CSV table of C-alpha atoms and ligand atoms in Angstrom, one decimal:
chain,number,residue,atom,x,y,z
A,1,MET,CA,24.0,76.6,-59.3
A,2,SER,CA,21.4,79.1,-60.3
A,3,GLU,CA,18.7,78.0,-62.8
A,4,PRO,CA,19.6,78.4,-66.4
A,5,LEU,CA,17.9,81.3,-68.2
A,6,ILE,CA,16.1,78.9,-70.5
A,7,HIS,CA,14.9,75.9,-68.6
A,8,PRO,CA,16.1,72.6,-70.2
A,9,ASP,CA,12.6,71.2,-69.9
A,10,ILE,CA,10.6,72.9,-72.6
A,11,ALA,CA,7.4,72.3,-70.7
A,12,LYS,CA,8.7,74.4,-67.8
A,13,ALA,CA,10.7,76.9,-69.9
A,14,HIS,CA,10.0,80.5,-70.6
A,15,THR,CA,11.2,82.0,-74.0
A,16,LEU,CA,14.1,84.3,-74.5
A,17,PRO,CA,13.8,87.6,-72.6
A,18,SER,CA,13.1,90.5,-75.0
A,19,ARG,CA,16.4,92.3,-74.1
A,20,PHE,CA,18.2,89.8,-76.3
A,21,TYR,CA,16.3,91.3,-79.3
A,22,THR,CA,16.5,94.9,-78.3
A,23,GLU,CA,19.5,95.8,-76.2
A,24,LYS,CA,22.8,96.7,-77.8
A,25,GLU,CA,24.9,95.2,-75.0
A,26,SER,CA,23.4,91.7,-75.4
A,27,PHE,CA,23.7,92.0,-79.1
A,28,HIS,CA,27.4,92.8,-79.0
A,29,ASN,CA,28.2,90.2,-76.4
A,30,LEU,CA,26.6,87.5,-78.6
A,31,LEU,CA,28.4,88.7,-81.6
A,32,ASP,CA,31.8,88.3,-79.9
A,33,GLU,CA,30.8,84.8,-78.9
A,34,MET,CA,30.0,83.8,-82.4
A,35,ARG,CA,33.6,84.4,-83.6
A,36,ASP,CA,34.6,80.8,-82.9
A,37,CYS,CA,31.8,79.4,-85.0
A,38,TRP,CA,32.2,78.0,-88.5
A,39,TYR,CA,30.6,79.7,-91.6
A,40,PHE,CA,29.6,78.7,-95.1
A,41,ALA,CA,32.0,80.4,-97.6
A,42,ALA,CA,31.1,79.0,-101.1
A,43,HIS,CA,30.3,75.9,-103.1
A,44,SER,CA,33.0,74.4,-105.4
A,45,SER,CA,30.9,75.2,-108.5
A,46,GLN,CA,31.7,78.9,-108.0
A,47,PHE,CA,35.3,78.2,-108.9
A,48,ALA,CA,34.2,77.3,-112.4
A,49,GLU,CA,33.9,81.1,-112.9
A,50,HIS,CA,36.3,82.6,-110.5
A,51,ASN,CA,39.4,81.3,-108.7
A,52,VAL,CA,39.6,84.2,-106.3
A,53,ILE,CA,36.5,84.8,-104.2
A,54,PRO,CA,36.4,87.5,-101.4
A,55,LEU,CA,34.1,86.3,-98.5
A,56,ILE,CA,32.1,89.5,-98.0
A,57,ASP,CA,29.4,87.9,-95.9
A,58,ILE,CA,31.9,86.3,-93.6
A,59,GLU,CA,33.8,89.6,-93.2
A,60,GLU,CA,30.6,91.0,-91.8
A,61,MET,CA,29.9,88.1,-89.5
A,62,LEU,CA,33.4,87.3,-88.3
A,63,GLY,CA,35.0,90.8,-88.5
A,64,GLU,CA,37.8,89.2,-90.6
A,65,ALA,CA,38.4,89.9,-94.3
A,66,LEU,CA,39.1,86.6,-96.0
A,67,ILE,CA,39.4,85.2,-99.6
A,68,LEU,CA,39.1,81.7,-101.0
A,69,THR,CA,41.6,80.9,-103.8
A,70,LYS,CA,41.8,77.9,-106.0
A,71,SER,CA,45.0,76.8,-107.7
A,72,ASP,CA,46.5,73.3,-106.9
A,73,LYS,CA,44.0,73.3,-104.0
A,74,ILE,CA,41.4,75.5,-102.3
A,75,ARG,CA,42.8,77.8,-99.7
A,76,CYS,CA,41.4,80.4,-97.3
A,77,LEU,CA,43.7,83.4,-96.9
A,78,SER,CA,43.6,86.8,-95.2
A,79,ASN,CA,42.3,89.4,-97.6
A,80,VAL,CA,44.4,92.1,-96.0
A,81,CYS,CA,47.6,93.2,-97.7
A,82,THR,CA,50.6,92.8,-95.4
A,83,HIS,CA,52.0,96.2,-96.5
A,84,ARG,CA,49.5,98.8,-95.2
A,85,GLY,CA,46.3,96.9,-94.9
A,86,MET,CA,44.4,97.5,-98.1
A,87,LEU,CA,42.0,94.7,-99.1
A,88,VAL,CA,43.8,92.5,-101.7
A,89,ALA,CA,40.7,91.5,-103.6
A,90,THR,CA,37.5,93.6,-103.7
A,91,GLU,CA,35.7,91.4,-106.1
A,92,SER,CA,35.7,87.9,-107.5
A,93,SER,CA,38.2,87.4,-110.3
A,94,ASN,CA,40.3,84.9,-112.3
A,95,SER,CA,44.0,85.2,-112.0
A,96,ASN,CA,47.3,83.5,-111.3
A,97,THR,CA,48.5,86.0,-108.7
A,98,LEU,CA,46.9,88.3,-106.2
A,99,GLN,CA,47.9,91.9,-106.6
A,100,CYS,CA,47.1,94.6,-104.2
A,101,LYS,CA,45.9,97.6,-106.1
A,102,TYR,CA,47.3,100.1,-103.6
A,103,HIS,CA,51.0,99.8,-104.2
A,104,GLY,CA,51.3,96.7,-106.3
A,105,ARG,CA,52.4,94.0,-103.8
A,106,THR,CA,51.8,90.6,-105.3
A,107,PHE,CA,51.2,87.3,-103.7
A,108,GLY,CA,51.0,83.7,-105.0
A,109,MET,CA,47.6,81.9,-104.8
A,110,ASP,CA,49.0,80.2,-101.7
A,111,GLY,CA,49.4,83.6,-100.0
A,112,CYS,CA,53.3,83.8,-100.3
A,113,MET,CA,54.6,87.3,-101.0
A,114,LYS,CA,56.1,87.3,-104.5
A,115,ASN,CA,57.0,90.9,-105.3
A,116,MET,CA,56.9,94.4,-104.0
A,117,PRO,CA,58.0,97.5,-105.8
A,118,GLU,CA,60.6,99.9,-104.2
A,119,PHE,CA,61.5,97.6,-101.3
A,120,GLN,CA,65.1,96.8,-102.3
A,121,ASP,CA,66.5,98.6,-99.3
A,122,VAL,CA,64.2,97.2,-96.7
A,123,GLU,CA,66.1,95.0,-94.2
A,124,GLY,CA,65.0,91.5,-93.6
A,125,PHE,CA,62.4,91.7,-96.3
A,126,PRO,CA,60.6,89.6,-97.2
A,127,SER,CA,59.9,87.5,-94.2
A,128,ALA,CA,57.1,85.1,-93.3
A,129,SER,CA,55.1,88.0,-91.9
A,130,ASP,CA,54.9,89.4,-95.4
A,131,ASP,CA,52.8,86.4,-96.5
A,132,LEU,CA,49.1,86.4,-96.2
A,133,PRO,CA,48.0,84.5,-93.2
A,134,ARG,CA,46.2,81.2,-93.9
A,135,PHE,CA,43.1,79.9,-92.3
A,136,PRO,CA,41.7,76.3,-92.3
A,137,VAL,CA,39.0,75.3,-94.8
A,138,THR,CA,36.8,72.2,-94.4
A,139,GLU,CA,34.9,70.7,-97.3
A,140,TRP,CA,31.7,68.7,-97.2
A,141,LYS,CA,30.5,67.6,-100.7
A,142,GLY,CA,31.7,70.8,-102.3
A,143,LEU,CA,30.6,73.2,-99.5
A,144,GLN,CA,33.6,75.2,-98.3
A,145,LEU,CA,33.4,75.9,-94.6
A,146,VAL,CA,35.7,78.4,-92.8
A,147,GLY,CA,36.0,80.2,-89.5
A,148,GLY,CA,36.2,78.5,-86.1
A,149,ASP,CA,35.6,74.9,-85.2
A,150,ARG,CA,32.8,75.3,-82.7
A,151,TYR,CA,30.1,72.7,-83.6
A,152,LEU,CA,31.9,72.0,-86.9
A,153,LYS,CA,32.4,68.3,-86.2
A,154,GLU,CA,28.8,67.8,-85.1
A,155,ALA,CA,27.6,69.5,-88.3
A,156,ILE,CA,29.6,67.3,-90.6
A,157,THR,CA,28.7,64.2,-88.7
A,158,GLU,CA,25.0,65.1,-89.0
A,159,LEU,CA,25.1,66.0,-92.7
A,160,GLU,CA,27.2,62.9,-93.6
A,161,SER,CA,25.0,60.5,-91.7
A,162,ARG,CA,21.8,62.0,-93.1
A,163,LEU,CA,22.5,63.1,-96.6
A,164,GLU,CA,25.5,60.9,-97.7
A,165,TRP,CA,23.4,59.8,-100.6
A,166,LEU,CA,22.7,63.3,-102.0
A,167,ASP,CA,25.0,64.4,-104.8
A,168,VAL,CA,25.6,68.0,-103.5
A,169,ASP,CA,29.1,68.1,-105.2
A,170,SER,CA,27.5,68.2,-108.6
A,171,TYR,CA,25.2,71.1,-108.0
A,172,ASN,CA,25.8,74.3,-110.0
A,173,HIS,CA,25.9,77.8,-108.7
A,174,ASP,CA,22.9,79.7,-110.2
A,175,LYS,CA,23.6,83.5,-109.9
A,176,SER,CA,20.0,84.3,-110.8
A,177,ARG,CA,18.9,82.8,-107.4
A,178,PHE,CA,21.0,85.3,-105.4
A,179,ARG,CA,19.0,87.6,-103.1
A,180,SER,CA,20.0,90.1,-100.5
A,181,TYR,CA,17.5,91.7,-98.1
A,182,GLU,CA,17.8,94.1,-95.2
A,183,ILE,CA,15.1,93.7,-92.6
A,184,GLU,CA,14.3,95.8,-89.5
A,185,ALA,CA,14.6,93.1,-86.9
A,186,ASN,CA,17.1,91.4,-84.7
A,187,TRP,CA,18.8,88.4,-86.4
A,188,ALA,CA,17.6,86.0,-83.7
A,189,LEU,CA,14.0,86.8,-84.4
A,190,TYR,CA,14.6,85.7,-88.0
A,191,VAL,CA,16.2,82.5,-86.8
A,192,ASP,CA,13.4,81.9,-84.2
A,193,ASN,CA,10.9,82.1,-87.0
A,194,TYR,CA,12.8,79.7,-89.2
A,195,LEU,CA,13.0,77.1,-86.5
A,196,GLU,CA,9.4,76.2,-86.3
A,197,GLY,CA,6.8,75.0,-88.8
A,198,PHE,CA,4.1,76.1,-86.3
A,199,HIS,CA,3.5,79.3,-88.2
A,200,ILE,CA,3.2,77.7,-91.7
A,201,PRO,CA,-0.6,77.2,-91.7
A,202,PHE,CA,-1.0,80.8,-90.5
A,203,VAL,CA,1.6,82.6,-92.5
A,204,HIS,CA,2.4,80.6,-95.6
A,205,GLY,CA,-0.9,79.5,-97.3
A,206,ASP,CA,0.8,78.2,-100.5
A,207,LEU,CA,3.6,76.3,-98.6
A,208,HIS,CA,1.0,74.8,-96.3
A,209,GLY,CA,-0.8,73.5,-99.4
A,210,VAL,CA,2.2,71.3,-100.4
A,211,LEU,CA,3.4,70.1,-97.0
A,212,ASP,CA,1.8,67.4,-94.8
A,213,SER,CA,1.6,69.2,-91.5
A,214,ASN,CA,1.0,66.0,-89.5
A,215,GLU,CA,4.3,64.6,-90.7
A,216,TYR,CA,6.4,67.8,-90.3
A,217,ARG,CA,9.1,67.1,-87.8
A,218,THR,CA,12.0,68.7,-85.9
A,219,GLU,CA,15.2,66.9,-84.9
A,220,LEU,CA,17.9,68.5,-82.7
A,221,PHE,CA,21.6,68.0,-82.7
A,222,GLU,CA,24.5,69.8,-81.1
A,223,GLY,CA,24.8,73.3,-82.6
A,224,GLY,CA,21.8,72.9,-85.0
A,225,VAL,CA,18.3,71.8,-85.9
A,226,LEU,CA,16.9,69.8,-88.8
A,227,GLN,CA,13.3,70.2,-89.8
A,228,ILE,CA,11.9,67.7,-92.3
A,229,GLY,CA,8.9,68.6,-94.5
A,230,ILE,CA,7.0,65.7,-95.9
A,231,ALA,CA,5.2,66.3,-99.3
A,232,LYS,CA,1.4,66.0,-99.7
A,233,GLU,CA,0.2,63.5,-102.2
A,234,GLY,CA,1.4,64.4,-105.7
A,235,GLU,CA,3.9,67.1,-104.6
A,236,PRO,CA,7.6,66.9,-105.6
A,237,HIS,CA,9.8,65.0,-103.1
A,238,PHE,CA,13.1,63.2,-102.7
A,239,GLU,CA,13.3,59.5,-102.8
A,240,PRO,CA,15.8,58.7,-100.0
A,241,PRO,CA,17.5,55.3,-100.6
A,242,ALA,CA,17.2,52.2,-98.4
A,243,THR,CA,20.2,53.4,-96.3
A,244,SER,CA,18.5,56.6,-95.3
A,245,SER,CA,16.4,57.0,-92.1
A,246,GLU,CA,13.8,58.6,-94.3
A,247,TYR,CA,13.6,55.6,-96.7
A,248,GLY,CA,10.1,55.3,-98.1
A,249,GLU,CA,9.1,58.8,-97.1
A,250,LYS,CA,8.2,61.6,-99.4
A,251,VAL,CA,10.6,64.2,-98.2
A,252,ALA,CA,9.7,67.6,-99.7
A,253,ALA,CA,12.6,69.5,-98.0
A,254,TYR,CA,15.4,69.1,-95.4
A,255,TYR,CA,15.6,72.4,-93.6
A,256,TYR,CA,19.0,72.6,-91.8
A,257,TRP,CA,19.9,75.4,-89.4
A,258,PHE,CA,23.4,75.7,-87.9
A,259,TYR,CA,24.3,78.1,-85.1
A,260,PRO,CA,24.3,81.0,-85.4
A,261,GLY,CA,22.8,82.0,-88.7
A,262,LEU,CA,23.3,79.4,-91.5
A,263,MET,CA,20.4,77.6,-93.2
A,264,LEU,CA,21.0,74.9,-95.8
A,265,ASN,CA,17.6,74.1,-97.4
A,266,PHE,CA,17.8,70.9,-99.5
A,267,TYR,CA,14.9,70.7,-102.1
A,268,PRO,CA,14.5,68.2,-105.0
A,269,TRP,CA,15.8,71.0,-107.3
A,270,GLY,CA,19.0,71.6,-105.2
A,271,LEU,CA,20.3,73.7,-102.3
A,272,SER,CA,19.3,77.1,-101.1
A,273,VAL,CA,21.8,78.6,-98.7
A,274,ASN,CA,20.5,81.4,-96.5
A,275,GLN,CA,22.9,83.4,-94.3
A,276,VAL,CA,21.5,85.6,-91.5
A,277,ILE,CA,23.9,88.4,-91.0
A,278,PRO,CA,23.5,90.6,-87.9
A,279,LEU,CA,24.1,94.3,-88.8
A,280,SER,CA,22.9,95.9,-85.6
A,281,VAL,CA,20.6,95.1,-82.8
A,282,ASP,CA,17.6,95.7,-85.0
A,283,ARG,CA,18.9,95.3,-88.5
A,284,THR,CA,19.7,92.1,-90.3
A,285,ARG,CA,20.8,91.1,-93.8
A,286,ILE,CA,19.4,87.9,-95.3
A,287,VAL,CA,21.5,86.5,-98.2
A,288,TYR,CA,20.4,83.7,-100.4
A,289,HIS,CA,22.6,81.6,-102.7
A,290,GLY,CA,21.2,78.9,-105.0
A,291,TYR,CA,22.9,75.7,-106.2
A,292,VAL,CA,20.9,73.7,-108.7
A,293,GLY,CA,21.1,69.9,-109.1
A,294,ASN,CA,17.8,69.2,-111.0
A,295,PRO,CA,16.7,72.2,-113.0
A,296,GLU,CA,13.5,70.5,-114.1
A,297,MET,CA,12.3,70.6,-110.5
A,298,LEU,CA,12.8,74.4,-110.1
A,299,GLY,CA,9.6,76.3,-109.2
A,300,LYS,CA,7.8,73.3,-107.8
A,301,GLY,CA,6.7,72.2,-104.4
A,302,ALA,CA,8.1,73.3,-101.0
A,303,GLY,CA,11.1,75.0,-102.7
A,304,GLY,CA,9.0,76.5,-105.5
A,305,ASP,CA,8.3,80.1,-104.6
A,306,LEU,CA,11.0,81.0,-102.1
A,307,ASP,CA,10.6,84.8,-102.7
A,308,LYS,CA,7.0,84.7,-101.6
A,309,VAL,CA,7.7,82.7,-98.5
A,310,GLU,CA,10.6,85.1,-97.6
A,311,MET,CA,8.3,88.1,-97.9
A,312,GLU,CA,5.7,86.5,-95.7
A,313,ASP,CA,8.4,85.7,-93.1
A,314,GLN,CA,9.9,89.1,-93.2
A,315,GLU,CA,6.6,90.8,-92.5
A,316,ILE,CA,6.1,88.6,-89.4
A,317,VAL,CA,9.6,89.0,-88.1
A,318,GLU,CA,9.5,92.8,-88.5
A,319,GLY,CA,6.2,92.9,-86.7
A,320,THR,CA,7.6,90.8,-83.9
A,321,GLN,CA,10.6,93.1,-83.5
A,322,ARG,CA,8.1,96.0,-82.9
A,323,GLY,CA,6.2,93.8,-80.5
A,324,VAL,CA,9.1,92.6,-78.4
A,325,SER,CA,10.3,96.3,-78.2
A,326,SER,CA,7.2,97.1,-76.1
A,327,LYS,CA,7.8,97.4,-72.4
A,328,SER,CA,4.7,95.3,-71.6
A,329,TYR,CA,6.3,92.2,-73.2
A,330,ASP,CA,9.3,90.3,-71.8
A,331,ARG,CA,8.9,86.6,-72.5
A,332,GLY,CA,6.4,83.8,-73.3
A,333,ARG,CA,6.2,80.0,-73.2
A,334,TYR,CA,6.9,77.3,-75.8
A,335,SER,CA,4.7,74.7,-77.4
A,336,PRO,CA,6.6,71.4,-76.5
A,337,LYS,CA,5.1,69.9,-79.7
A,338,MET,CA,5.9,72.7,-82.1
A,339,GLU,CA,8.8,74.8,-80.8
A,340,ARG,CA,11.6,72.4,-79.8
A,341,GLY,CA,13.8,74.0,-82.4
A,342,VAL,CA,13.3,77.5,-81.0
A,343,HIS,CA,13.9,76.2,-77.5
A,344,HIS,CA,17.1,74.5,-78.6
A,345,PHE,CA,18.4,77.7,-80.2
A,346,HIS,CA,17.6,79.8,-77.2
A,347,ARG,CA,19.5,77.3,-75.0
A,348,ILE,CA,22.6,77.5,-77.3
A,349,MET,CA,22.4,81.3,-77.3
A,350,THR,CA,22.3,81.6,-73.5
A,351,HIS,CA,24.5,78.7,-72.6
A,352,ASN,CA,26.8,80.9,-70.5
A,353,GLN,CA,24.2,83.3,-69.1
B,401,FES,S1,48.7,98.3,-99.0
B,401,FES,FE1,49.0,96.7,-100.5
B,401,FES,S2,50.7,97.3,-101.6
B,401,FES,FE2,50.5,98.9,-100.1
B,402,FE2,FE1,8.2,80.9,-92.4
């Protein structure tokens, strides 16, 4: 067997070749591969406002238009009208039925076709194929997860064993924390940057001031990486219970990344969800959703000024895109102490290369 592209021993490994960040073919091959991954769709607090939620981010990542509906239970349905293919819902709403605005076909909240004007003479109508196709939804503490099941079990096991004590169900969606940015860089460069705290002292002066860099650590699991930031003296932190592996430690943040582009950042104030959405080989959308558990902790500590940290990261990532596009650069080496998360990501990305 030939050597894997990314050597499993980080001390021997070279980083990802630059073509993965710059070539359209590599980009599209990877995108096809990601179709069997799971994705974050919504938090249950969003249903307080709307019971029909089109999953716009997921449509971009998965190439499949979906909606979540809530009636007797939460369902994930195709958002494509079974008549001639118009989107059923183009924005979030509150309703008892789903009506396509093109020719008025209506569906129940479970996706069953209910009514269609001018179809009296159509033979064999309606049939099961006139209903909206259904897709599985998995829930962890109010987080609604859809898509494929690659690494899903591993993700739930990890979250459950680590954060079983955290009351994520009770968090509330805070619309004012929504952000959407488009950056001129490949999506994987954004993920690379997220997966190491190595750059924090160099890039994020304020964040560096609240985290204890000697205690910062990275843990790997199948399909993801967890980084744990420990608070400096006097900075806000969680108090994990005796059952937790972090019992007695001042955890400032749990930074979770799940392949390919989902980040769940747990702070004492609540949860910041970041989605990394590949748009083209050198354009990426970054979307933030905020869910607040402890409003009095907002604006403090490691999760305090996320906008500033984001701007600092974007500048670096866009600069790196320009760098790796130069012919003189192909690949580098990893720090075994600081870049285990990046190495793990590159191994997942290239597992069948
Ligand atoms: S496309 Fe929906 S009713 Fe015609
Ligand atoms: Fe950063």
